[in-house]
mmCIF file of C-alpha atoms and ligand atoms in Angstrom:
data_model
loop_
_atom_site.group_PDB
_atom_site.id
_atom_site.type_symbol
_atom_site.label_atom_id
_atom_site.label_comp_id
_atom_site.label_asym_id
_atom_site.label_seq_id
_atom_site.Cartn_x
_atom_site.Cartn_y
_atom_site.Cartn_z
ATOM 1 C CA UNK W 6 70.232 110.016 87.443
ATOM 2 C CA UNK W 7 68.452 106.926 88.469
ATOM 3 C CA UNK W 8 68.129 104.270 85.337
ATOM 4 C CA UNK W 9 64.601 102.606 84.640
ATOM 5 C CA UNK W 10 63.976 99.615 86.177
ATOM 6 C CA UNK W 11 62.331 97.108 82.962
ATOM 7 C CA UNK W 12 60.005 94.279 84.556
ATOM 8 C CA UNK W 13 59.738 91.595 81.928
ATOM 9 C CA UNK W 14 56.559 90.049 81.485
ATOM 10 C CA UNK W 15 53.539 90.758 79.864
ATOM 11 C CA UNK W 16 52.485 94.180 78.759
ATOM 12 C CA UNK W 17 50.501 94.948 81.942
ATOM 13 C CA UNK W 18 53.013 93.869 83.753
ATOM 14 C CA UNK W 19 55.675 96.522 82.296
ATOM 15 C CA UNK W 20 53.460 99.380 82.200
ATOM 16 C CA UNK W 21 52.168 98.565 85.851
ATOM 17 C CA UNK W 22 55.955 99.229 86.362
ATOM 18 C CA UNK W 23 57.248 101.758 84.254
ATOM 19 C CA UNK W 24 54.435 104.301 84.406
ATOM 20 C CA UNK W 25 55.167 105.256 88.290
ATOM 21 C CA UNK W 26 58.997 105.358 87.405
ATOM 22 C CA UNK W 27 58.043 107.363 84.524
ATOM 23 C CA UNK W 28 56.178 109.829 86.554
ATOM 24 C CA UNK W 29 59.191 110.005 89.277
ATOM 25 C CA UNK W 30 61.519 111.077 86.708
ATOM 26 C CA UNK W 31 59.545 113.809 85.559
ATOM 27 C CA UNK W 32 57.919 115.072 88.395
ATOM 28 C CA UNK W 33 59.466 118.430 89.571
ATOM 29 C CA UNK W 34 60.385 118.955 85.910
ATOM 30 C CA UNK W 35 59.287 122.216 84.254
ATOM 31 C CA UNK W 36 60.501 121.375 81.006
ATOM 32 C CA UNK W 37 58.309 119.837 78.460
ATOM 33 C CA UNK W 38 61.174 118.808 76.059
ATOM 34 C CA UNK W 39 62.488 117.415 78.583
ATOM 35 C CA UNK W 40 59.981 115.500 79.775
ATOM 36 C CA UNK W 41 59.095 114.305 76.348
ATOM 37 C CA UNK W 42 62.805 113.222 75.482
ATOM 38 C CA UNK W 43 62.715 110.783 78.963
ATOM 39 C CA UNK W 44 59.272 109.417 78.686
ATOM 40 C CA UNK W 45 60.280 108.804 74.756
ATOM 41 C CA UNK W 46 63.052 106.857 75.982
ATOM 42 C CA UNK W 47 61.614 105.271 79.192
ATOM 43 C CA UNK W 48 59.138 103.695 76.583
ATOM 44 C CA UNK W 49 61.725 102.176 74.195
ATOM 45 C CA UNK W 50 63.521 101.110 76.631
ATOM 46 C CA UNK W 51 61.027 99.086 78.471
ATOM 47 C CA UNK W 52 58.720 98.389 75.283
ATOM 48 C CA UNK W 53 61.534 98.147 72.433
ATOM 49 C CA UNK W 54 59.147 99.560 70.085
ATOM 50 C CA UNK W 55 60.647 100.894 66.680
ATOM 51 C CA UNK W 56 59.602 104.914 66.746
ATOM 52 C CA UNK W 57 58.345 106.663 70.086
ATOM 53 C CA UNK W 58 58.285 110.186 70.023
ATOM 54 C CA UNK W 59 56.243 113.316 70.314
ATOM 55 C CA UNK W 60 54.955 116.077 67.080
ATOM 56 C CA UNK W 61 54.386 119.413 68.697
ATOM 57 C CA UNK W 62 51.647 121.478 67.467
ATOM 58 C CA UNK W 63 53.095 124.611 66.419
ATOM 59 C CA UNK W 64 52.015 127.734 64.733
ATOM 60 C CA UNK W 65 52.670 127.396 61.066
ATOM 61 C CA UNK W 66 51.709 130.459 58.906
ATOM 62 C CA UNK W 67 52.405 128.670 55.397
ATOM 63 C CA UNK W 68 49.998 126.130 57.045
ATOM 64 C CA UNK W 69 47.138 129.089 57.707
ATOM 65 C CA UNK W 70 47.614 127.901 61.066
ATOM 66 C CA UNK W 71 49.745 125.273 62.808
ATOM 67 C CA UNK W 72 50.953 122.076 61.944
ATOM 68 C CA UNK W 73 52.467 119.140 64.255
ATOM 69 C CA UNK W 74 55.906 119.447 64.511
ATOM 70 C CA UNK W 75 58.460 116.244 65.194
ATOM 71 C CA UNK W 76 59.748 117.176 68.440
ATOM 72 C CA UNK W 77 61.742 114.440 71.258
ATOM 73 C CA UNK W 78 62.027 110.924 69.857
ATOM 74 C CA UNK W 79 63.676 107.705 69.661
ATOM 75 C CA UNK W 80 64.175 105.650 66.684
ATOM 76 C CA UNK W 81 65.513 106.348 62.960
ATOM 77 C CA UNK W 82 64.562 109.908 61.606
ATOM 78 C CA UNK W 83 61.419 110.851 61.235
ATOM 79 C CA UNK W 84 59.221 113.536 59.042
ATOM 80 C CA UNK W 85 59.570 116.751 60.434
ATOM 81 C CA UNK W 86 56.438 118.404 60.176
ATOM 82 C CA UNK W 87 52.219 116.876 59.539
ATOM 83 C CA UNK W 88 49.719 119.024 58.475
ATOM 84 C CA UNK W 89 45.757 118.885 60.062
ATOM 85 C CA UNK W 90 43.995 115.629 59.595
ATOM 86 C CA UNK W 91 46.986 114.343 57.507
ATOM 87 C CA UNK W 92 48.338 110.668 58.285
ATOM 88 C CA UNK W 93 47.374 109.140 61.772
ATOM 89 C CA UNK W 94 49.434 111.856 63.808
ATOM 90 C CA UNK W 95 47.133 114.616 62.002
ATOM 91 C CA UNK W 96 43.747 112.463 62.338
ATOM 92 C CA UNK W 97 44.404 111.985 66.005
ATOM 93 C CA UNK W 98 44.806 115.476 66.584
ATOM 94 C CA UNK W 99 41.993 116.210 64.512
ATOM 95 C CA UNK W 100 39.591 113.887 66.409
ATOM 96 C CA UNK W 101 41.187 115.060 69.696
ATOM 97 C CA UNK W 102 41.488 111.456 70.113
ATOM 98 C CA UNK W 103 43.809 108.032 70.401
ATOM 99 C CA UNK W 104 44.028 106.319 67.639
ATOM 100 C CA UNK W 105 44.830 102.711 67.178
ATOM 101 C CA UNK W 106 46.031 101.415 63.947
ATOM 102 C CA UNK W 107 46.782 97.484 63.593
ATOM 103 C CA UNK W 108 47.538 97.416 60.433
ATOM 104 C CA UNK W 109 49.187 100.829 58.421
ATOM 105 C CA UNK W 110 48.822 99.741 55.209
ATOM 106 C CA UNK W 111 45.214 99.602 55.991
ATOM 107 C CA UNK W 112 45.059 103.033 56.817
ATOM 108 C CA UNK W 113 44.134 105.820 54.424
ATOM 109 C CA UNK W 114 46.911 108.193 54.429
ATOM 110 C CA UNK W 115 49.324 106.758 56.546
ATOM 111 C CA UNK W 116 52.615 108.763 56.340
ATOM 112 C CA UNK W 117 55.221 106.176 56.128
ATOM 113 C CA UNK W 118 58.326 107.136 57.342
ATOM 114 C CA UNK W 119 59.984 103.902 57.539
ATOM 115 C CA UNK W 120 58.293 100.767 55.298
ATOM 116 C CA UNK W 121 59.419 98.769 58.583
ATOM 117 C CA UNK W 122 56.730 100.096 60.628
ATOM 118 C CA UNK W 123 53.764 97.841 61.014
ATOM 119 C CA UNK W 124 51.139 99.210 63.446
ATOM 120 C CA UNK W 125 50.885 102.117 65.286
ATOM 121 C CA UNK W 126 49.365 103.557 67.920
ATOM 122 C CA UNK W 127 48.848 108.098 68.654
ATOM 123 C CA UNK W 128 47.644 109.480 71.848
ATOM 124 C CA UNK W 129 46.847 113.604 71.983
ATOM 125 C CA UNK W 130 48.371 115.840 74.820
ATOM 126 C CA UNK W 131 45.846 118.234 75.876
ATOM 127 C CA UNK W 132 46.572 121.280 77.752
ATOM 128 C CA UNK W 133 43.152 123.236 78.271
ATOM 129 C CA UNK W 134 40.892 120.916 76.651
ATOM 130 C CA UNK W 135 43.357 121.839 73.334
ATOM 131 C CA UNK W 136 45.689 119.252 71.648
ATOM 132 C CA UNK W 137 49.312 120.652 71.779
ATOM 133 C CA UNK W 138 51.323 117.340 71.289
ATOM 134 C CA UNK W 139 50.667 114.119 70.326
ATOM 135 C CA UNK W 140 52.729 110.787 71.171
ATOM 136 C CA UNK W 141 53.470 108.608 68.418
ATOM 137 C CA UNK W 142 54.419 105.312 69.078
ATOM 138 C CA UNK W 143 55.031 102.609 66.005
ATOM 139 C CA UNK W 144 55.884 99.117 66.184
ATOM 140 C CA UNK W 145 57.599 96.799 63.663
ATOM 141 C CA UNK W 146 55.012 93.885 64.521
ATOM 142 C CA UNK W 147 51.551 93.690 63.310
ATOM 143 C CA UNK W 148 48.444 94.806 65.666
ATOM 144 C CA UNK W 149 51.320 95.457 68.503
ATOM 145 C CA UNK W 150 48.675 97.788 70.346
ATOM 146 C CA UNK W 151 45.199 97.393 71.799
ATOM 147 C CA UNK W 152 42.969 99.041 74.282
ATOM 148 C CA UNK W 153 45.585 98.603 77.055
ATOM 149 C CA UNK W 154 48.245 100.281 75.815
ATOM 150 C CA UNK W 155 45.528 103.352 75.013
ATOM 151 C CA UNK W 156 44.358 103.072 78.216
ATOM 152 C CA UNK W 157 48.256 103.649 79.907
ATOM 153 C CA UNK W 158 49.334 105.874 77.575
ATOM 154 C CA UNK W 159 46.358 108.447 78.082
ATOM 155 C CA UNK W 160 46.171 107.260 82.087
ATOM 156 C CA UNK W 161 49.952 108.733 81.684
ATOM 157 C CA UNK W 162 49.859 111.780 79.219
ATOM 158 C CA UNK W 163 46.529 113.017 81.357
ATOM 159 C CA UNK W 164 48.683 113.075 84.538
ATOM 160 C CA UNK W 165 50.418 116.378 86.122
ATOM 161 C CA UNK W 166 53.569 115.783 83.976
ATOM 162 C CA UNK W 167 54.691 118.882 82.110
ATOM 163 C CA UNK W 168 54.249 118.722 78.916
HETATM 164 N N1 SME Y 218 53.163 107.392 60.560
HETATM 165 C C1 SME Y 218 52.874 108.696 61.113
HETATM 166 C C2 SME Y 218 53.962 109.679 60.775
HETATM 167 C C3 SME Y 218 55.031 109.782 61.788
HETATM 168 S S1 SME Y 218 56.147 108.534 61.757
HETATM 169 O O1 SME Y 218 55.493 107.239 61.876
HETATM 170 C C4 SME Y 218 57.271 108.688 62.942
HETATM 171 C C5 SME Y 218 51.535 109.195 60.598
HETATM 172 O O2 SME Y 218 50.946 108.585 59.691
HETATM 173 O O3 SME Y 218 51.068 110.203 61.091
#
């Protein structure tokens, strides 16, 4: 197993890097656990964020559905399972959307699972136009994401990685 190569520099710079190593280690992969637990890592590796990780959406019947549930990650433990529209994990897969959050404490409903976490960031995984994952990514800094880390981390999630 080949390690990830981290460019320093700014954040372009690292995901201009990282994404096609990211995409070499999964490709040929069938697994999406798998493929979730390296890209999980490759990220906080490269990024040393505080939480990257993936909820799964899962059928739930005490939900009257499904609910996301924590699957591959990186970081201290986490909340195990998010109902619909619930914290910023539940809104993005509600919207079918990224969402960007500078600020948690500003957000209605955030579900802190560590007070160290500062800002946040949750891209969907679609598979057939449907959410089935979303990656969760938090930071311990203030406003640690913007439009460019959205724009990678979709550019990555849409590719033909199993997932
Ligand atoms: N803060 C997330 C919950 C997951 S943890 O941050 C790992 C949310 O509000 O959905």
């Amino acid at each position: 197993m080949e390690s990830i190569n981290i460019v320093k520099g700014d954040k372009e710079k690292v995901y201009e890097s990282l994404i096609p190593q990211i995409l070499a280690l999964t490709e040929g992969e069938r697994d999406s656990i798998a493929n979730m637990a390296n890209i999980s890592a490759a990220l906080k590796e490269a990024f040393g964020f505080w939480w990257v990780g993936f909820y799964i959406v899962r059928a739930d019947a005490s939900q009257h559905g499904s609910s996301l549930v924590l699957g591959p990650f990186q970081g201290p433990v986490a909340c195990t399972r998010i109902t619909f529209g619930r914290g910023v994990c539940g809104t993005a897969w509600k919207l079918a959307e990224s969402v960007i959050v500078p600020d948690v404490e500003q957000f209605p409903g955030h579900i802190a699972c560590s007070s160290l976490s500062k800002s946040e960031i949750v891209v969907p995984v679609f598979r057939n136009g449907e959410v089935v994952a979303v990656l969760d990514i938090d930071s311990d800094k203030l406003e640690d994401f913007d439009e460019r880390d959205k724009m990678w981390l979709e550019r990555l999630l849409s590719s033909n990685i199993v997932l």
